[in-house]
Amino acid sequence: QQQVKQSPQSLIVQKGGISIINCAYENTAFDYFPWYQQFPGKGPALLIAIRPDVSEKKEGRFTISFNKSAKQFSLHIMDSQPGDSATYFCAASKTSGSRLTFGEGTQLTVNP
Amino acid sequence: NAGVMQNPRHLVRRRGQEARLRCSPMKGHSHVYWYRQLPEEGLKFMVYLQKENIIDESGMPKERFSAEFPKEGPSILRIQQVVRGDSAAYFCASSPNLGSNYEQYFGPGTRLTVT
């Protein structure tokens, strides 16, 4: 019940295209859902996060869509750029400040 | 405002030695989390600490691993008698955990290699 499932494992997109990464969770106690971006040899960097009281959150080219009834959430990267090439992790936790449970990661490659 | 600091960035230990990994949280953050990332895998929670308290250690292996976050100084993750399977990247994250702000910010990690 603590798992977060992420797909696809890898994704190749052309420059200017839309990258979509999906995650699903089981634990209904989760109510905080962040996305992290990680470049090789670096630590994960917080990109954007959402709480279940909204269905969508947008920050620049990054949008989270959240479907509470389906227990799914997704990251959309609009106008994808080669500099977006990285590994993306979804995560979930209880807002009480408890640990993050991470998805398995998606390796995104944006071709020029 | 400096980010989360971790040192060393790279650590090589022989089997049976001890590894000590240090983490200084962001200024104003009093909550520290440790995660482990095995090669080609996601991040797995290990332990969550506040100053002088272990809040959640459910992800820590039962033997050889310990963590502390003293009143003064950095948080330390200690691995005794390291084995090859301990080779991984170890990340710490810090959070203010105040009000509605529970965002966790990660350090650059310590890459442990056991030979």
JSON list of N, CA and C in Angstrom, two decimals, chain B residues 54-104:
[
{"chain": "B", "resi": 54, "resn": "ILE", "atom": "N", "xyz": [15.02, 10.68, 16.84]},
{"chain": "B", "resi": 54, "resn": "ILE", "atom": "CA", "xyz": [14.73, 9.88, 15.66]},
{"chain": "B", "resi": 54, "resn": "ILE", "atom": "C", "xyz": [13.21, 9.74, 15.60]},
{"chain": "B", "resi": 55, "resn": "ILE", "atom": "N", "xyz": [12.62, 10.24, 14.51]},
{"chain": "B", "resi": 55, "resn": "ILE", "atom": "CA", "xyz": [11.17, 10.24, 14.38]},
{"chain": "B", "resi": 55, "resn": "ILE", "atom": "C", "xyz": [10.67, 8.95, 13.72]},
{"chain": "B", "resi": 56, "resn": "ASP", "atom": "N", "xyz": [11.38, 8.51, 12.68]},
{"chain": "B", "resi": 56, "resn": "ASP", "atom": "CA", "xyz": [10.96, 7.34, 11.91]},
{"chain": "B", "resi": 56, "resn": "ASP", "atom": "C", "xyz": [12.20, 6.66, 11.36]},
{"chain": "B", "resi": 57, "resn": "GLU", "atom": "N", "xyz": [12.48, 5.48, 11.81]},
{"chain": "B", "resi": 57, "resn": "GLU", "atom": "CA", "xyz": [13.64, 4.74, 11.30]},
{"chain": "B", "resi": 57, "resn": "GLU", "atom": "C", "xyz": [13.20, 3.44, 10.65]},
{"chain": "B", "resi": 58, "resn": "SER", "atom": "N", "xyz": [11.99, 3.41, 10.15]},
{"chain": "B", "resi": 58, "resn": "SER", "atom": "CA", "xyz": [11.43, 2.17, 9.60]},
{"chain": "B", "resi": 58, "resn": "SER", "atom": "C", "xyz": [12.15, 1.71, 8.33]},
{"chain": "B", "resi": 59, "resn": "GLY", "atom": "N", "xyz": [12.89, 2.59, 7.67]},
{"chain": "B", "resi": 59, "resn": "GLY", "atom": "CA", "xyz": [13.60, 2.20, 6.46]},
{"chain": "B", "resi": 59, "resn": "GLY", "atom": "C", "xyz": [15.05, 1.82, 6.68]},
{"chain": "B", "resi": 60, "resn": "MET", "atom": "N", "xyz": [15.49, 1.87, 7.91]},
{"chain": "B", "resi": 60, "resn": "MET", "atom": "CA", "xyz": [16.90, 1.57, 8.21]},
{"chain": "B", "resi": 60, "resn": "MET", "atom": "C", "xyz": [17.11, 0.07, 8.33]},
{"chain": "B", "resi": 61, "resn": "PRO", "atom": "N", "xyz": [18.15, -0.46, 7.73]},
{"chain": "B", "resi": 61, "resn": "PRO", "atom": "CA", "xyz": [18.49, -1.87, 7.98]},
{"chain": "B", "resi": 61, "resn": "PRO", "atom": "C", "xyz": [18.71, -2.07, 9.48]},
{"chain": "B", "resi": 62, "resn": "LYS", "atom": "N", "xyz": [18.36, -3.24, 9.96]},
{"chain": "B", "resi": 62, "resn": "LYS", "atom": "CA", "xyz": [18.36, -3.48, 11.40]},
{"chain": "B", "resi": 62, "resn": "LYS", "atom": "C", "xyz": [19.76, -3.49, 11.99]},
{"chain": "B", "resi": 63, "resn": "GLU", "atom": "N", "xyz": [20.73, -3.86, 11.19]},
{"chain": "B", "resi": 63, "resn": "GLU", "atom": "CA", "xyz": [22.09, -3.97, 11.71]},
{"chain": "B", "resi": 63, "resn": "GLU", "atom": "C", "xyz": [23.03, -3.05, 10.93]},
{"chain": "B", "resi": 64, "resn": "ARG", "atom": "N", "xyz": [24.06, -2.61, 11.56]},
{"chain": "B", "resi": 64, "resn": "ARG", "atom": "CA", "xyz": [25.20, -1.86, 11.02]},
{"chain": "B", "resi": 64, "resn": "ARG", "atom": "C", "xyz": [24.89, -0.41, 10.70]},
{"chain": "B", "resi": 65, "resn": "PHE", "atom": "N", "xyz": [23.65, -0.01, 10.59]},
{"chain": "B", "resi": 65, "resn": "PHE", "atom": "CA", "xyz": [23.30, 1.36, 10.22]},
{"chain": "B", "resi": 65, "resn": "PHE", "atom": "C", "xyz": [22.76, 2.11, 11.43]},
{"chain": "B", "resi": 66, "resn": "SER", "atom": "N", "xyz": [23.20, 3.36, 11.58]},
{"chain": "B", "resi": 66, "resn": "SER", "atom": "CA", "xyz": [22.65, 4.21, 12.63]},
{"chain": "B", "resi": 66, "resn": "SER", "atom": "C", "xyz": [22.69, 5.65, 12.14]},
{"chain": "B", "resi": 67, "resn": "ALA", "atom": "N", "xyz": [21.87, 6.49, 12.75]},
{"chain": "B", "resi": 67, "resn": "ALA", "atom": "CA", "xyz": [21.82, 7.90, 12.36]},
{"chain": "B", "resi": 67, "resn": "ALA", "atom": "C", "xyz": [21.59, 8.74, 13.60]},
{"chain": "B", "resi": 68, "resn": "GLU", "atom": "N", "xyz": [22.11, 9.97, 13.54]},
{"chain": "B", "resi": 68, "resn": "GLU", "atom": "CA", "xyz": [21.90, 10.91, 14.62]},
{"chain": "B", "resi": 68, "resn": "GLU", "atom": "C", "xyz": [21.83, 12.31, 14.07]},
{"chain": "B", "resi": 69, "resn": "PHE", "atom": "N", "xyz": [21.21, 13.20, 14.84]},
{"chain": "B", "resi": 69, "resn": "PHE", "atom": "CA", "xyz": [21.13, 14.61, 14.48]},
{"chain": "B", "resi": 69, "resn": "PHE", "atom": "C", "xyz": [21.25, 15.36, 15.80]},
{"chain": "B", "resi": 70, "resn": "PRO", "atom": "N", "xyz": [22.49, 15.65, 16.20]},
{"chain": "B", "resi": 70, "resn": "PRO", "atom": "CA", "xyz": [22.70, 16.25, 17.51]},
{"chain": "B", "resi": 70, "resn": "PRO", "atom": "C", "xyz": [22.22, 17.70, 17.58]},
{"chain": "B", "resi": 71, "resn": "LYS", "atom": "N", "xyz": [22.16, 18.20, 18.80]},
{"chain": "B", "resi": 71, "resn": "LYS", "atom": "CA", "xyz": [21.71, 19.58, 19.00]},
{"chain": "B", "resi": 71, "resn": "LYS", "atom": "C", "xyz": [22.60, 20.55, 18.23]},
{"chain": "B", "resi": 72, "resn": "GLU", "atom": "N", "xyz": [23.89, 20.29, 18.22]},
{"chain": "B", "resi": 72, "resn": "GLU", "atom": "CA", "xyz": [24.83, 21.12, 17.46]},
{"chain": "B", "resi": 72, "resn": "GLU", "atom": "C", "xyz": [25.52, 20.24, 16.42]},
{"chain": "B", "resi": 73, "resn": "GLY", "atom": "N", "xyz": [25.69, 20.78, 15.22]},
{"chain": "B", "resi": 73, "resn": "GLY", "atom": "CA", "xyz": [26.43, 20.04, 14.21]},
{"chain": "B", "resi": 73, "resn": "GLY", "atom": "C", "xyz": [25.53, 19.31, 13.23]},
{"chain": "B", "resi": 74, "resn": "PRO", "atom": "N", "xyz": [26.16, 18.66, 12.26]},
{"chain": "B", "resi": 74, "resn": "PRO", "atom": "CA", "xyz": [25.38, 18.03, 11.20]},
{"chain": "B", "resi": 74, "resn": "PRO", "atom": "C", "xyz": [24.73, 16.71, 11.62]},
{"chain": "B", "resi": 75, "resn": "SER", "atom": "N", "xyz": [23.83, 16.26, 10.80]},
{"chain": "B", "resi": 75, "resn": "SER", "atom": "CA", "xyz": [23.31, 14.90, 10.95]},
{"chain": "B", "resi": 75, "resn": "SER", "atom": "C", "xyz": [24.34, 13.93, 10.39]},
{"chain": "B", "resi": 76, "resn": "ILE", "atom": "N", "xyz": [24.45, 12.78, 11.01]},
{"chain": "B", "resi": 76, "resn": "ILE", "atom": "CA", "xyz": [25.42, 11.79, 10.58]},
{"chain": "B", "resi": 76, "resn": "ILE", "atom": "C", "xyz": [24.73, 10.45, 10.36]},
{"chain": "B", "resi": 77, "resn": "LEU", "atom": "N", "xyz": [25.01, 9.87, 9.20]},
{"chain": "B", "resi": 77, "resn": "LEU", "atom": "CA", "xyz": [24.60, 8.49, 8.91]},
{"chain": "B", "resi": 77, "resn": "LEU", "atom": "C", "xyz": [25.85, 7.63, 9.00]},
{"chain": "B", "resi": 78, "resn": "ARG", "atom": "N", "xyz": [25.79, 6.62, 9.84]},
{"chain": "B", "resi": 78, "resn": "ARG", "atom": "CA", "xyz": [26.96, 5.81, 10.10]},
{"chain": "B", "resi": 78, "resn": "ARG", "atom": "C", "xyz": [26.69, 4.37, 9.65]},
{"chain": "B", "resi": 79, "resn": "ILE", "atom": "N", "xyz": [27.60, 3.84, 8.88]},
{"chain": "B", "resi": 79, "resn": "ILE", "atom": "CA", "xyz": [27.49, 2.45, 8.42]},
{"chain": "B", "resi": 79, "resn": "ILE", "atom": "C", "xyz": [28.72, 1.71, 8.91]},
{"chain": "B", "resi": 80, "resn": "GLN", "atom": "N", "xyz": [28.50, 0.74, 9.78]},
{"chain": "B", "resi": 80, "resn": "GLN", "atom": "CA", "xyz": [29.60, -0.03, 10.31]},
{"chain": "B", "resi": 80, "resn": "GLN", "atom": "C", "xyz": [29.83, -1.28, 9.45]},
{"chain": "B", "resi": 81, "resn": "GLN", "atom": "N", "xyz": [31.07, -1.72, 9.40]},
{"chain": "B", "resi": 81, "resn": "GLN", "atom": "CA", "xyz": [31.42, -2.97, 8.72]},
{"chain": "B", "resi": 81, "resn": "GLN", "atom": "C", "xyz": [30.79, -3.05, 7.33]},
{"chain": "B", "resi": 82, "resn": "VAL", "atom": "N", "xyz": [31.12, -2.08, 6.50]},
{"chain": "B", "resi": 82, "resn": "VAL", "atom": "CA", "xyz": [30.47, -1.97, 5.20]},
{"chain": "B", "resi": 82, "resn": "VAL", "atom": "C", "xyz": [30.70, -3.22, 4.36]},
{"chain": "B", "resi": 83, "resn": "VAL", "atom": "N", "xyz": [29.69, -3.51, 3.53]},
{"chain": "B", "resi": 83, "resn": "VAL", "atom": "CA", "xyz": [29.75, -4.62, 2.56]},
{"chain": "B", "resi": 83, "resn": "VAL", "atom": "C", "xyz": [29.50, -4.03, 1.17]},
{"chain": "B", "resi": 84, "resn": "ARG", "atom": "N", "xyz": [29.81, -4.83, 0.14]},
{"chain": "B", "resi": 84, "resn": "ARG", "atom": "CA", "xyz": [29.70, -4.32, -1.23]},
{"chain": "B", "resi": 84, "resn": "ARG", "atom": "C", "xyz": [28.29, -3.84, -1.54]},
{"chain": "B", "resi": 85, "resn": "GLY", "atom": "N", "xyz": [27.29, -4.49, -0.97]},
{"chain": "B", "resi": 85, "resn": "GLY", "atom": "CA", "xyz": [25.90, -4.11, -1.20]},
{"chain": "B", "resi": 85, "resn": "GLY", "atom": "C", "xyz": [25.53, -2.74, -0.65]},
{"chain": "B", "resi": 86, "resn": "ASP", "atom": "N", "xyz": [26.41, -2.16, 0.16]},
{"chain": "B", "resi": 86, "resn": "ASP", "atom": "CA", "xyz": [26.15, -0.81, 0.69]},
{"chain": "B", "resi": 86, "resn": "ASP", "atom": "C", "xyz": [26.54, 0.27, -0.33]},
{"chain": "B", "resi": 87, "resn": "SER", "atom": "N", "xyz": [27.20, -0.13, -1.40]},
{"chain": "B", "resi": 87, "resn": "SER", "atom": "CA", "xyz": [27.60, 0.83, -2.43]},
{"chain": "B", "resi": 87, "resn": "SER", "atom": "C", "xyz": [26.34, 1.46, -3.04]},
{"chain": "B", "resi": 88, "resn": "ALA", "atom": "N", "xyz": [26.25, 2.77, -2.94]},
{"chain": "B", "resi": 88, "resn": "ALA", "atom": "CA", "xyz": [25.04, 3.47, -3.38]},
{"chain": "B", "resi": 88, "resn": "ALA", "atom": "C", "xyz": [25.29, 4.97, -3.23]},
{"chain": "B", "resi": 89, "resn": "ALA", "atom": "N", "xyz": [24.32, 5.75, -3.69]},
{"chain": "B", "resi": 89, "resn": "ALA", "atom": "CA", "xyz": [24.33, 7.17, -3.41]},
{"chain": "B", "resi": 89, "resn": "ALA", "atom": "C", "xyz": [23.39, 7.42, -2.22]},
{"chain": "B", "resi": 90, "resn": "TYR", "atom": "N", "xyz": [23.88, 8.15, -1.25]},
{"chain": "B", "resi": 90, "resn": "TYR", "atom": "CA", "xyz": [23.10, 8.45, -0.06]},
{"chain": "B", "resi": 90, "resn": "TYR", "atom": "C", "xyz": [22.77, 9.94, -0.07]},
{"chain": "B", "resi": 91, "resn": "PHE", "atom": "N", "xyz": [21.49, 10.23, -0.05]},
{"chain": "B", "resi": 91, "resn": "PHE", "atom": "CA", "xyz": [21.04, 11.62, -0.09]},
{"chain": "B", "resi": 91, "resn": "PHE", "atom": "C", "xyz": [20.37, 11.99, 1.21]},
{"chain": "B", "resi": 92, "resn": "CYS", "atom": "N", "xyz": [20.62, 13.20, 1.66]},
{"chain": "B", "resi": 92, "resn": "CYS", "atom": "CA", "xyz": [19.81, 13.70, 2.74]},
{"chain": "B", "resi": 92, "resn": "CYS", "atom": "C", "xyz": [18.96, 14.85, 2.22]},
{"chain": "B", "resi": 93, "resn": "ALA", "atom": "N", "xyz": [17.84, 15.05, 2.84]},
{"chain": "B", "resi": 93, "resn": "ALA", "atom": "CA", "xyz": [16.93, 16.14, 2.51]},
{"chain": "B", "resi": 93, "resn": "ALA", "atom": "C", "xyz": [16.56, 16.83, 3.81]},
{"chain": "B", "resi": 94, "resn": "SER", "atom": "N", "xyz": [16.27, 18.12, 3.71]},
{"chain": "B", "resi": 94, "resn": "SER", "atom": "CA", "xyz": [15.82, 18.83, 4.90]},
{"chain": "B", "resi": 94, "resn": "SER", "atom": "C", "xyz": [14.51, 19.53, 4.61]},
{"chain": "B", "resi": 95, "resn": "SER", "atom": "N", "xyz": [13.78, 19.81, 5.68]},
{"chain": "B", "resi": 95, "resn": "SER", "atom": "CA", "xyz": [12.48, 20.44, 5.55]},
{"chain": "B", "resi": 95, "resn": "SER", "atom": "C", "xyz": [12.24, 21.30, 6.79]},
{"chain": "B", "resi": 96, "resn": "PRO", "atom": "N", "xyz": [11.50, 22.40, 6.63]},
{"chain": "B", "resi": 96, "resn": "PRO", "atom": "CA", "xyz": [11.16, 23.18, 7.82]},
{"chain": "B", "resi": 96, "resn": "PRO", "atom": "C", "xyz": [10.03, 22.55, 8.62]},
{"chain": "B", "resi": 97, "resn": "ASN", "atom": "N", "xyz": [9.14, 21.82, 7.94]},
{"chain": "B", "resi": 97, "resn": "ASN", "atom": "CA", "xyz": [7.96, 21.22, 8.56]},
{"chain": "B", "resi": 97, "resn": "ASN", "atom": "C", "xyz": [7.24, 22.21, 9.48]},
{"chain": "B", "resi": 98, "resn": "LEU", "atom": "N", "xyz": [6.95, 23.36, 8.87]},
{"chain": "B", "resi": 98, "resn": "LEU", "atom": "CA", "xyz": [6.24, 24.40, 9.62]},
{"chain": "B", "resi": 98, "resn": "LEU", "atom": "C", "xyz": [4.95, 24.72, 8.90]},
{"chain": "B", "resi": 99, "resn": "GLY", "atom": "N", "xyz": [3.85, 24.80, 9.62]},
{"chain": "B", "resi": 99, "resn": "GLY", "atom": "CA", "xyz": [2.59, 25.15, 9.00]},
{"chain": "B", "resi": 99, "resn": "GLY", "atom": "C", "xyz": [2.27, 24.17, 7.89]},
{"chain": "B", "resi": 100, "resn": "SER", "atom": "N", "xyz": [2.12, 24.68, 6.68]},
{"chain": "B", "resi": 100, "resn": "SER", "atom": "CA", "xyz": [1.80, 23.81, 5.54]},
{"chain": "B", "resi": 100, "resn": "SER", "atom": "C", "xyz": [3.03, 23.54, 4.67]},
{"chain": "B", "resi": 101, "resn": "ASN", "atom": "N", "xyz": [4.20, 23.93, 5.14]},
{"chain": "B", "resi": 101, "resn": "ASN", "atom": "CA", "xyz": [5.41, 23.77, 4.33]},
{"chain": "B", "resi": 101, "resn": "ASN", "atom": "C", "xyz": [6.15, 22.52, 4.74]},
{"chain": "B", "resi": 102, "resn": "TYR", "atom": "N", "xyz": [5.96, 21.47, 3.95]},
{"chain": "B", "resi": 102, "resn": "TYR", "atom": "CA", "xyz": [6.65, 20.21, 4.23]},
{"chain": "B", "resi": 102, "resn": "TYR", "atom": "C", "xyz": [7.59, 19.83, 3.10]},
{"chain": "B", "resi": 103, "resn": "GLU", "atom": "N", "xyz": [7.95, 20.78, 2.27]},
{"chain": "B", "resi": 103, "resn": "GLU", "atom": "CA", "xyz": [8.78, 20.48, 1.11]},
{"chain": "B", "resi": 103, "resn": "GLU", "atom": "C", "xyz": [10.16, 20.01, 1.55]},
{"chain": "B", "resi": 104, "resn": "GLN", "atom": "N", "xyz": [10.62, 18.96, 0.91]},
{"chain": "B", "resi": 104, "resn": "GLN", "atom": "CA", "xyz": [11.94, 18.41, 1.21]},
{"chain": "B", "resi": 104, "resn": "GLN", "atom": "C", "xyz": [12.92, 18.82, 0.11]}
]
